[in-house]
Short mmCIF file of C-alpha atoms and ligand atoms in Angstrom, two decimals:
data_model
loop_
_atom_site.label_atom_id
_atom_site.label_comp_id
_atom_site.label_asym_id
_atom_site.label_seq_id
_atom_site.Cartn_x
_atom_site.Cartn_y
_atom_site.Cartn_z
CA MET B 7 0.07 -0.07 0.05
CA ALA B 8 1.11 3.24 -0.77
CA ALA B 9 2.09 5.35 1.84
CA ASP B 10 -1.10 8.11 0.64
CA THR B 11 -3.29 5.57 0.19
CA PRO B 12 -5.68 6.20 2.87
CA PRO B 13 -6.95 2.91 4.91
CA ASP B 14 -9.66 0.82 3.07
CA PRO B 15 -10.71 -1.92 6.50
CA LYS B 16 -13.21 -4.41 5.37
CA PHE B 17 -13.78 -5.55 9.35
CA ILE B 18 -14.63 -2.83 11.60
CA PHE B 19 -14.25 -3.46 15.60
CA PHE B 20 -16.50 -0.55 16.90
CA ASP B 21 -15.46 -0.78 21.01
CA CYS B 22 -18.31 0.20 23.29
CA ASP B 23 -18.29 1.39 26.56
CA ASP B 24 -16.14 5.44 26.03
CA THR B 25 -16.50 4.98 22.45
CA LEU B 26 -19.96 4.25 21.21
CA TYR B 27 -21.21 6.44 23.73
CA ARG B 28 -19.10 9.07 26.42
CA ASN B 29 -20.11 10.67 29.61
CA ASP B 30 -16.84 10.92 31.59
CA TRP B 31 -16.59 7.49 32.43
CA LYS B 32 -20.02 7.58 34.89
CA THR B 33 -20.98 4.06 33.00
CA GLY B 34 -17.16 3.07 33.95
CA ASP B 35 -17.04 4.02 37.35
CA ARG B 36 -20.19 2.26 38.08
CA LEU B 37 -18.76 -0.99 36.94
CA THR B 38 -15.33 -0.09 38.56
CA GLN B 39 -17.67 0.20 41.88
CA LYS B 40 -19.36 -3.25 41.32
CA ILE B 41 -15.96 -4.77 41.02
CA ALA B 42 -14.52 -3.54 44.27
CA GLN B 43 -18.12 -4.48 46.23
CA TYR B 44 -18.25 -7.92 45.02
CA THR B 45 -14.84 -9.04 45.53
CA GLU B 46 -14.84 -7.27 49.01
CA SER B 47 -18.31 -8.92 49.97
CA GLU B 48 -18.33 -11.87 47.95
CA LEU B 49 -14.44 -12.71 47.99
CA GLY B 50 -13.27 -10.81 50.89
CA VAL B 51 -11.13 -9.37 48.44
CA ASP B 52 -10.27 -5.65 49.14
CA GLY B 53 -10.15 -2.91 46.82
CA ALA B 54 -5.94 -2.44 46.98
CA LYS B 55 -5.85 -6.52 46.33
CA ALA B 56 -8.60 -6.17 43.45
CA TYR B 57 -6.29 -2.96 41.88
CA GLU B 58 -3.57 -5.42 42.18
CA LEU B 59 -5.32 -8.20 40.09
CA TYR B 60 -6.00 -6.01 37.69
CA LYS B 61 -2.10 -4.07 37.42
CA THR B 62 -0.86 -7.36 37.27
CA HIS B 63 -3.12 -9.98 34.95
CA GLY B 64 -5.10 -7.46 32.68
CA THR B 65 -8.34 -7.73 34.15
CA CYS B 66 -9.68 -7.96 38.01
CA LEU B 67 -10.84 -11.30 35.94
CA LYS B 68 -7.84 -13.23 35.36
CA GLY B 69 -6.36 -11.97 38.41
CA LEU B 70 -9.51 -13.68 40.42
CA LEU B 71 -9.12 -16.74 38.45
CA ALA B 72 -5.26 -17.10 38.49
CA GLU B 73 -4.77 -16.80 42.59
CA GLY B 74 -7.72 -19.04 43.10
CA LEU B 75 -9.82 -16.32 44.62
CA LEU B 76 -13.24 -17.23 42.85
CA PRO B 77 -14.12 -20.75 41.67
CA ARG B 78 -14.47 -20.78 37.90
CA ASP B 79 -18.56 -22.52 38.45
CA ARG B 80 -18.58 -18.88 40.04
CA ILE B 81 -17.58 -16.83 37.14
CA GLU B 82 -21.08 -16.05 35.34
CA GLU B 83 -21.61 -15.04 38.47
CA TYR B 84 -19.52 -12.56 38.45
CA LEU B 85 -19.82 -11.14 35.20
CA ALA B 86 -23.76 -10.82 36.08
CA ALA B 87 -23.07 -9.01 39.20
CA VAL B 88 -20.15 -6.29 38.16
CA HIS B 89 -21.81 -5.48 35.55
CA ASP B 90 -25.78 -4.66 37.14
CA VAL B 91 -25.30 -0.76 36.58
CA SER B 92 -27.43 1.92 36.43
CA LEU B 93 -26.97 3.18 32.56
CA ASP B 94 -28.67 6.09 33.21
CA GLU B 95 -25.79 8.39 32.19
CA ILE B 96 -25.91 6.96 28.54
CA HIS B 97 -28.48 8.69 26.39
CA GLU B 98 -30.14 8.00 23.20
CA ASP B 99 -27.56 9.62 19.97
CA PRO B 100 -29.31 10.35 16.72
CA ALA B 101 -25.79 11.45 15.90
CA MET B 102 -23.61 8.09 16.47
CA ARG B 103 -26.71 6.03 14.64
CA SER B 104 -26.12 8.04 11.61
CA ILE B 105 -22.64 7.62 11.41
CA VAL B 106 -22.70 3.71 12.35
CA ALA B 107 -25.57 3.22 10.12
CA ALA B 108 -23.39 5.31 7.26
CA CYS B 109 -19.99 3.44 8.01
CA ARG B 110 -19.37 0.53 5.13
CA THR B 111 -22.78 -1.78 5.42
CA LYS B 112 -23.78 -3.92 8.75
CA ALA B 113 -21.72 -7.22 7.77
CA ASP B 114 -18.54 -5.01 8.21
CA ARG B 115 -19.45 -3.77 11.74
CA PHE B 116 -19.12 -5.38 14.99
CA VAL B 117 -18.77 -4.14 18.33
CA PHE B 118 -15.92 -5.48 20.47
CA THR B 119 -15.93 -4.66 23.88
CA ALA B 120 -14.25 -6.19 27.15
CA SER B 121 -17.35 -6.28 28.71
CA ILE B 122 -20.10 -9.01 28.55
CA SER B 123 -22.72 -8.91 25.86
CA GLU B 124 -25.70 -8.48 27.73
CA HIS B 125 -24.14 -5.10 29.20
CA ALA B 126 -22.72 -4.16 25.77
CA LYS B 127 -26.70 -4.47 24.11
CA ARG B 128 -28.04 -2.63 27.00
CA CYS B 129 -25.61 0.17 26.14
CA LEU B 130 -26.27 -0.12 22.39
CA GLU B 131 -29.95 0.08 22.70
CA ARG B 132 -30.02 3.06 25.24
CA VAL B 133 -28.10 4.95 22.20
CA GLY B 134 -30.41 3.30 19.86
CA VAL B 135 -27.47 1.46 17.41
CA ASP B 136 -28.10 -1.86 18.74
CA ASP B 137 -29.45 -2.93 15.58
CA LEU B 138 -26.90 -1.52 13.05
CA PHE B 139 -23.82 -4.49 14.03
CA THR B 140 -23.75 -7.69 12.78
CA CYS B 141 -22.57 -9.03 16.46
CA ILE B 142 -21.26 -8.17 19.78
CA ILE B 143 -17.69 -9.84 20.37
CA ASP B 144 -17.56 -10.13 24.16
CA THR B 145 -15.21 -11.58 26.96
CA ARG B 146 -16.86 -14.90 26.35
CA THR B 147 -15.96 -15.34 22.51
CA CYS B 148 -12.42 -14.42 23.62
CA ASP B 149 -12.43 -17.14 26.34
CA LEU B 150 -12.12 -14.24 28.93
CA GLU B 151 -8.82 -13.02 27.85
CA THR B 152 -7.89 -9.63 28.48
CA LYS B 153 -8.95 -7.58 25.63
CA HIS B 154 -5.73 -6.09 25.23
CA SER B 155 -3.94 -9.53 24.49
CA ALA B 156 -2.84 -10.39 21.00
CA GLN B 157 -5.07 -13.84 21.86
CA ALA B 158 -8.52 -11.68 22.16
CA PHE B 159 -7.56 -9.68 19.14
CA GLU B 160 -6.95 -13.35 17.47
CA LYS B 161 -10.49 -14.99 18.67
CA ALA B 162 -12.48 -12.05 18.22
CA MET B 163 -10.95 -12.16 14.14
CA ARG B 164 -12.05 -15.62 14.24
CA ALA B 165 -15.49 -14.51 15.11
CA ALA B 166 -15.79 -12.08 12.56
CA GLY B 167 -14.76 -14.51 10.07
CA ALA B 168 -11.41 -11.82 9.19
CA SER B 169 -8.38 -13.60 8.07
CA ASP B 170 -6.19 -10.61 7.05
CA PRO B 171 -5.25 -8.34 10.17
CA LEU B 172 -4.22 -5.82 7.80
CA ALA B 173 -8.30 -5.59 7.31
CA CYS B 174 -9.08 -4.86 10.12
CA MET B 175 -9.57 -1.29 12.45
CA LEU B 176 -10.34 -0.94 16.03
CA ILE B 177 -11.70 2.16 17.15
CA ASP B 178 -11.54 2.11 20.82
CA ASP B 179 -10.99 4.41 24.17
CA SER B 180 -8.16 2.53 25.31
CA VAL B 181 -4.69 3.29 24.42
CA LYS B 182 -3.63 -0.69 25.01
CA ASN B 183 -6.03 -1.85 22.75
CA ILE B 184 -4.63 0.26 20.18
CA ARG B 185 -1.30 -0.61 20.95
CA THR B 186 -2.02 -4.13 20.79
CA ALA B 187 -4.19 -3.77 17.04
CA LYS B 188 -1.48 -1.78 15.18
CA THR B 189 1.07 -4.23 16.85
CA LEU B 190 -1.41 -7.06 14.86
CA GLY B 191 -1.52 -4.73 11.46
CA TRP B 192 -4.60 -3.27 12.67
CA THR B 193 -5.56 0.29 11.29
CA THR B 194 -6.18 1.91 14.94
CA VAL B 195 -8.54 4.53 15.91
CA LEU B 196 -8.06 6.39 19.23
CA ILE B 197 -10.73 7.90 20.61
CA GLY B 198 -10.57 10.89 23.71
CA LYS B 199 -7.53 13.04 24.29
CA HIS B 200 -7.29 12.53 27.92
CA GLU B 201 -6.29 9.72 30.51
CA ARG B 202 -9.45 8.57 32.54
CA ASP B 203 -7.00 8.39 35.85
CA THR B 204 -5.07 11.45 35.16
CA GLY B 205 -6.47 13.84 32.86
CA ASN B 206 -2.93 13.89 30.99
CA ALA B 207 -3.16 13.80 27.31
CA PHE B 208 -2.64 11.10 25.61
CA GLU B 209 0.81 9.94 24.03
CA CYS B 210 0.03 7.37 21.90
CA PRO B 211 1.85 6.79 18.15
CA GLU B 212 0.34 3.68 17.61
CA ALA B 213 -3.18 5.45 16.92
CA ASP B 214 -3.24 5.95 13.23
CA PHE B 215 -6.16 8.45 13.80
CA HIS B 216 -6.33 9.96 17.19
CA LEU B 217 -9.82 11.79 17.40
CA ASN B 218 -12.43 13.35 20.26
CA ASP B 219 -14.90 11.15 19.49
CA VAL B 220 -16.71 8.92 16.82
CA TYR B 221 -18.75 12.03 15.21
CA GLU B 222 -14.93 12.96 13.75
CA LEU B 223 -14.44 9.74 11.80
CA PRO B 224 -16.35 10.90 8.82
CA SER B 225 -13.97 13.60 8.26
CA VAL B 226 -10.76 11.62 8.32
CA MET B 227 -12.06 8.86 6.63
CA PRO B 228 -15.15 10.08 4.44
CA HIS B 229 -14.50 6.81 1.82
CA LEU B 230 -16.03 4.89 4.56
CA PHE B 231 -19.05 6.60 4.85
CA PRO B 232 -19.77 7.15 1.21
CA SER B 233 -23.46 8.57 1.83
CA LEU B 234 -22.60 11.15 3.90
CA LYS B 235 -21.67 14.33 3.24
CA PRO B 236 -20.07 17.38 5.25
CA PRO B 237 -21.56 18.89 7.62
CA TYR B 238 -20.90 15.63 9.08
CA PRO B 239 -23.57 14.77 11.88
CA ARG B 240 -23.33 16.09 15.53
CA PRO B 241 -25.52 15.68 18.88
MG1 MG D 11 -14.06 1.64 25.87
#
């Protein structure tokens, strides 16, 4: 591919939380609180230990399993409990619907989330885009692998029927996910300009495109949105 040829991905993977909706991590914070609540009340694992597990193993769940703190027959109970959050801070977004609906075809669009499909589906319904994707690739699809692991990306490609990483694109607010995607050869779109925990500006040379939000996508890759013309939809 010549350097000036824009990427033309055939498999487009949208992250869900803080990408297809953004609310200053209000929903993300609720999920984090639920994890701490569950590990503390059900497993006797305090917040500091839960955070250490997350840092060491990529997700708290993987850490709990690796260290024998959660029996495997309680995985589904854990997943249901930590995703049982209010979604009141996610709102219907006709502009997001217009953009997603115009992005190539439904057969090319996937949701790729570190959460469970039930949670993603509830979020997508709130936004009003739940009918626009071929399928939701969730943590179960990826055999509970951390989303930013190469294994999770390989499982996601398999689920989507993709065999060539160069034909894949990730749109995601996580720098870790973007880095893995780039390493594997995907086209990458990082969403958001500031880190959740520190508020510092993101540094991510692995991002092919670095945007404030998904609404900016048609202006940088207009060939993926042939039916849209500027001015592009915004809320
Ligand atoms: Mg996200």
